[in-house]
């Protein structure tokens, strides 16, 4: 089988974990052709972003210190990880040359005193550039053949939209097969750095946070792999957050569209564009844990078995949000009102998580992250209050609760079961939204009612017995 296996940052965060990963790959490679994609070691991308912030604030000593810390961390891991002296020596040489490049870059950015989107991507691509060396040499130490490659090395070509690049799939496909196929034929396991590629001028670009998942699916599509596995520290997609519902279960099978919805809400955060490259080729994806390989995790496929097409598959909650209710008589029948409200929020960089408007058009409710609430409210007050908006009402501490499952489509009575169960808990529903895809019903309650409502809905739809 041709397999793309991606490991998240926590899967390679210690010597013990890296050895575990290397063993998994070593065993898998006996019967399969494998390409591996790795994230940065957990915390490293955050540190690199912090370095850019230090530089912007003129805090160059702190930036240098944190850079040293990152380099030291990788060298220490290398030292403890690799047993064969020859391998250890080569790995340290590789880490030294990458570290020197990082230090030169840092020096350059400090001199400029500003971090452009282009240099930012160059900087944050180093998390993966460093981590892949450790995994590749751990495999060499076990006697497997392996090579560390950056996204650029393996042939991922993107547009020049730094920070949120998109792959140029046709060029990428040609390059990746040219580079990867000979390696696979020689039984060499490429360890590819996720998250970053390069534009047509060879400048490093990144896909946005969590982008290593996306790297993995891009590669899977380009080499026509039979399966792709996303290995992390969670067992799979679940029927609910196990911290809220004790009887929550790992879902055995979900569709791509369901997984896309669940990825937004669940414990396993997946890059939003991850599924795009898989859709046309219908490559199955397994979401599973590095630390519990007996468990097969969740299989994400195009069309799940009829048997598992339950109406509702999971109940998730996004906590700690703020709700803004915007009212005003002059909003009624005035085209462009919603556009003005949303663009006002967009201009201050506030992401809208959920909206609903009553057909009378006299009010629009908007949910934003609690951390964005102040910014959102003051932007609306300054720009629109007294004009198209008459009144703003704000509720802090609300939770969005979402039920996801494609079986809800066309099924009569789901909403009544949902709100019946909420009513029995004596919790008030503040706002409701359902897209016409009927894949998702979402509603808002005060955070104090969140846990009991999630539990009640998990019971109502018997999700503990789902598989
Ligand atoms: N290292 C990157 C991040 O932390 C990409 C990834 O882990 O997927 O966002
Ligand atoms: Mg990650």
PDB file of C-alpha atoms in Angstrom, residues 111-237:
ATOM      1  CA  UNK A 111      18.751  44.830  10.877  1.00  0.00           C
ATOM      2  CA  UNK A 112      15.624  45.613   8.876  1.00  0.00           C
ATOM      3  CA  UNK A 113      13.622  46.003  12.086  1.00  0.00           C
ATOM      4  CA  UNK A 114      10.463  44.815  10.385  1.00  0.00           C
ATOM      5  CA  UNK A 115       8.996  41.431   9.643  1.00  0.00           C
ATOM      6  CA  UNK A 116       7.435  41.277   6.196  1.00  0.00           C
ATOM      7  CA  UNK A 117       4.999  38.464   5.386  1.00  0.00           C
ATOM      8  CA  UNK A 118       7.752  36.946   3.250  1.00  0.00           C
ATOM      9  CA  UNK A 119      10.390  36.913   5.965  1.00  0.00           C
ATOM     10  CA  UNK A 120       7.786  35.756   8.466  1.00  0.00           C
ATOM     11  CA  UNK A 121       7.111  32.638   6.392  1.00  0.00           C
ATOM     12  CA  UNK A 122      10.825  32.018   5.981  1.00  0.00           C
ATOM     13  CA  UNK A 123      11.214  32.308   9.757  1.00  0.00           C
ATOM     14  CA  UNK A 124       8.314  30.097  10.820  1.00  0.00           C
ATOM     15  CA  UNK A 125       9.151  27.412   8.265  1.00  0.00           C
ATOM     16  CA  UNK A 126      12.153  26.578  10.460  1.00  0.00           C
ATOM     17  CA  UNK A 127      10.059  24.629  12.980  1.00  0.00           C
ATOM     18  CA  UNK A 128       9.495  21.867  10.450  1.00  0.00           C
ATOM     19  CA  UNK A 129      12.908  22.285   8.855  1.00  0.00           C
ATOM     20  CA  UNK A 130      14.505  21.376  12.157  1.00  0.00           C
ATOM     21  CA  UNK A 131      12.105  18.659  13.312  1.00  0.00           C
ATOM     22  CA  UNK A 132      12.371  16.509  10.171  1.00  0.00           C
ATOM     23  CA  UNK A 133      16.077  15.979  10.763  1.00  0.00           C
ATOM     24  CA  UNK A 134      15.416  14.317  14.104  1.00  0.00           C
ATOM     25  CA  UNK A 135      12.814  11.935  12.740  1.00  0.00           C
ATOM     26  CA  UNK A 136      14.852  11.019   9.658  1.00  0.00           C
ATOM     27  CA  UNK A 137      17.968  10.254  11.692  1.00  0.00           C
ATOM     28  CA  UNK A 138      15.998   8.285  14.259  1.00  0.00           C
ATOM     29  CA  UNK A 139      14.916   6.059  11.366  1.00  0.00           C
ATOM     30  CA  UNK A 140      18.455   5.774  10.052  1.00  0.00           C
ATOM     31  CA  UNK A 141      19.494   4.720  13.534  1.00  0.00           C
ATOM     32  CA  UNK A 142      16.956   1.886  13.365  1.00  0.00           C
ATOM     33  CA  UNK A 143      18.445   0.737  10.091  1.00  0.00           C
ATOM     34  CA  UNK A 144      15.777   2.144   7.749  1.00  0.00           C
ATOM     35  CA  UNK A 145      16.680   4.302   4.787  1.00  0.00           C
ATOM     36  CA  UNK A 146      15.370   7.815   5.213  1.00  0.00           C
ATOM     37  CA  UNK A 147      15.898  11.394   4.093  1.00  0.00           C
ATOM     38  CA  UNK A 148      14.688  14.727   5.540  1.00  0.00           C
ATOM     39  CA  UNK A 149      13.082  17.003   2.933  1.00  0.00           C
ATOM     40  CA  UNK A 150      11.411  20.381   3.269  1.00  0.00           C
ATOM     41  CA  UNK A 151       8.116  21.022   1.508  1.00  0.00           C
ATOM     42  CA  UNK A 152      10.154  22.953  -1.023  1.00  0.00           C
ATOM     43  CA  UNK A 153      12.557  20.035  -1.517  1.00  0.00           C
ATOM     44  CA  UNK A 154       9.774  17.555  -2.218  1.00  0.00           C
ATOM     45  CA  UNK A 155       8.340  19.919  -4.829  1.00  0.00           C
ATOM     46  CA  UNK A 156       5.418  21.787  -3.270  1.00  0.00           C
ATOM     47  CA  UNK A 157       4.993  24.938  -5.338  1.00  0.00           C
ATOM     48  CA  UNK A 158       2.546  27.595  -4.176  1.00  0.00           C
ATOM     49  CA  UNK A 159       1.358  31.060  -5.099  1.00  0.00           C
ATOM     50  CA  UNK A 160       3.097  33.970  -3.353  1.00  0.00           C
ATOM     51  CA  UNK A 161       0.319  34.590  -0.858  1.00  0.00           C
ATOM     52  CA  UNK A 162       2.633  34.480   2.164  1.00  0.00           C
ATOM     53  CA  UNK A 163       1.003  33.256   5.363  1.00  0.00           C
ATOM     54  CA  UNK A 164      -1.882  31.660   3.522  1.00  0.00           C
ATOM     55  CA  UNK A 165      -0.420  30.162   0.388  1.00  0.00           C
ATOM     56  CA  UNK A 166      -2.256  27.891  -1.994  1.00  0.00           C
ATOM     57  CA  UNK A 167      -0.540  25.081  -3.836  1.00  0.00           C
ATOM     58  CA  UNK A 168      -0.239  25.229  -7.626  1.00  0.00           C
ATOM     59  CA  UNK A 169      -1.437  21.670  -7.927  1.00  0.00           C
ATOM     60  CA  UNK A 170      -0.455  20.865 -11.497  1.00  0.00           C
ATOM     61  CA  UNK A 171       3.151  21.984 -11.123  1.00  0.00           C
ATOM     62  CA  UNK A 172       3.309  20.428  -7.667  1.00  0.00           C
ATOM     63  CA  UNK A 173       1.988  17.112  -8.931  1.00  0.00           C
ATOM     64  CA  UNK A 174       4.664  16.859 -11.610  1.00  0.00           C
ATOM     65  CA  UNK A 175       7.489  17.843  -9.267  1.00  0.00           C
ATOM     66  CA  UNK A 176       6.429  15.640  -6.372  1.00  0.00           C
ATOM     67  CA  UNK A 177       6.102  12.524  -8.475  1.00  0.00           C
ATOM     68  CA  UNK A 178       9.468  13.176 -10.058  1.00  0.00           C
ATOM     69  CA  UNK A 179      11.136  13.524  -6.663  1.00  0.00           C
ATOM     70  CA  UNK A 180       9.154  11.062  -4.563  1.00  0.00           C
ATOM     71  CA  UNK A 181       8.728   8.086  -6.887  1.00  0.00           C
ATOM     72  CA  UNK A 182      12.457   7.254  -7.227  1.00  0.00           C
ATOM     73  CA  UNK A 183      12.840   7.492  -3.434  1.00  0.00           C
ATOM     74  CA  UNK A 184       9.918   5.149  -2.862  1.00  0.00           C
ATOM     75  CA  UNK A 185      11.268   2.734  -5.446  1.00  0.00           C
ATOM     76  CA  UNK A 186      14.558   2.620  -3.528  1.00  0.00           C
ATOM     77  CA  UNK A 187      12.683   2.065  -0.242  1.00  0.00           C
ATOM     78  CA  UNK A 188      13.873   5.377   1.158  1.00  0.00           C
ATOM     79  CA  UNK A 189      11.354   6.987   3.524  1.00  0.00           C
ATOM     80  CA  UNK A 190      11.100  10.724   2.878  1.00  0.00           C
ATOM     81  CA  UNK A 191      10.431  12.732   6.061  1.00  0.00           C
ATOM     82  CA  UNK A 192       8.810  15.868   4.751  1.00  0.00           C
ATOM     83  CA  UNK A 193       8.400  19.094   6.698  1.00  0.00           C
ATOM     84  CA  UNK A 194       4.738  20.103   6.741  1.00  0.00           C
ATOM     85  CA  UNK A 195       3.242  23.593   6.770  1.00  0.00           C
ATOM     86  CA  UNK A 196       5.536  25.175   4.143  1.00  0.00           C
ATOM     87  CA  UNK A 197       6.285  25.079   0.435  1.00  0.00           C
ATOM     88  CA  UNK A 198       7.909  27.602  -1.849  1.00  0.00           C
ATOM     89  CA  UNK A 199       6.595  29.970  -4.483  1.00  0.00           C
ATOM     90  CA  UNK A 200       7.775  29.975  -8.083  1.00  0.00           C
ATOM     91  CA  UNK A 201      10.733  32.160  -7.132  1.00  0.00           C
ATOM     92  CA  UNK A 202      11.823  29.626  -4.526  1.00  0.00           C
ATOM     93  CA  UNK A 203      10.765  31.742  -1.521  1.00  0.00           C
ATOM     94  CA  UNK A 204       9.369  29.805   1.448  1.00  0.00           C
ATOM     95  CA  UNK A 205       5.604  30.141   1.886  1.00  0.00           C
ATOM     96  CA  UNK A 206       3.306  28.694   4.559  1.00  0.00           C
ATOM     97  CA  UNK A 207      -0.267  27.447   4.537  1.00  0.00           C
ATOM     98  CA  UNK A 208      -1.361  29.001   7.839  1.00  0.00           C
ATOM     99  CA  UNK A 209      -1.447  27.476  11.301  1.00  0.00           C
ATOM    100  CA  UNK A 210      -2.007  23.750  11.383  1.00  0.00           C
ATOM    101  CA  UNK A 211      -0.908  23.579   7.749  1.00  0.00           C
ATOM    102  CA  UNK A 212       1.011  20.315   8.065  1.00  0.00           C
ATOM    103  CA  UNK A 213      -2.245  18.409   7.655  1.00  0.00           C
ATOM    104  CA  UNK A 214      -2.694  20.203   4.365  1.00  0.00           C
ATOM    105  CA  UNK A 215       0.848  19.324   3.244  1.00  0.00           C
ATOM    106  CA  UNK A 216       0.030  15.679   3.875  1.00  0.00           C
ATOM    107  CA  UNK A 217      -3.138  15.687   1.779  1.00  0.00           C
ATOM    108  CA  UNK A 218      -1.462  17.617  -1.039  1.00  0.00           C
ATOM    109  CA  UNK A 219       1.231  14.946  -1.205  1.00  0.00           C
ATOM    110  CA  UNK A 220      -1.301  12.123  -0.909  1.00  0.00           C
ATOM    111  CA  UNK A 221      -3.200  13.493  -3.871  1.00  0.00           C
ATOM    112  CA  UNK A 222      -0.033  13.998  -5.938  1.00  0.00           C
ATOM    113  CA  UNK A 223       1.288  10.471  -5.483  1.00  0.00           C
ATOM    114  CA  UNK A 224      -2.191   8.875  -5.549  1.00  0.00           C
ATOM    115  CA  UNK A 225      -1.694   7.243  -2.183  1.00  0.00           C
ATOM    116  CA  UNK A 226      -4.069   4.506  -1.077  1.00  0.00           C
ATOM    117  CA  UNK A 227      -4.583   6.044   2.337  1.00  0.00           C
ATOM    118  CA  UNK A 228      -3.483   8.946   4.467  1.00  0.00           C
ATOM    119  CA  UNK A 229      -3.125   8.802   8.237  1.00  0.00           C
ATOM    120  CA  UNK A 230      -3.135  11.839  10.493  1.00  0.00           C
ATOM    121  CA  UNK A 231      -1.424  10.728  13.687  1.00  0.00           C
ATOM    122  CA  UNK A 232      -1.682  12.973  16.726  1.00  0.00           C
ATOM    123  CA  UNK A 233      -2.412  12.759  20.425  1.00  0.00           C
ATOM    124  CA  UNK A 234      -6.159  12.168  20.065  1.00  0.00           C
ATOM    125  CA  UNK A 235      -7.806   8.829  19.290  1.00  0.00           C
ATOM    126  CA  UNK A 236      -9.933  10.186  16.473  1.00  0.00           C
ATOM    127  CA  UNK A 237     -13.020  12.287  15.939  1.00  0.00           C
TER     128      UNK A 237
END
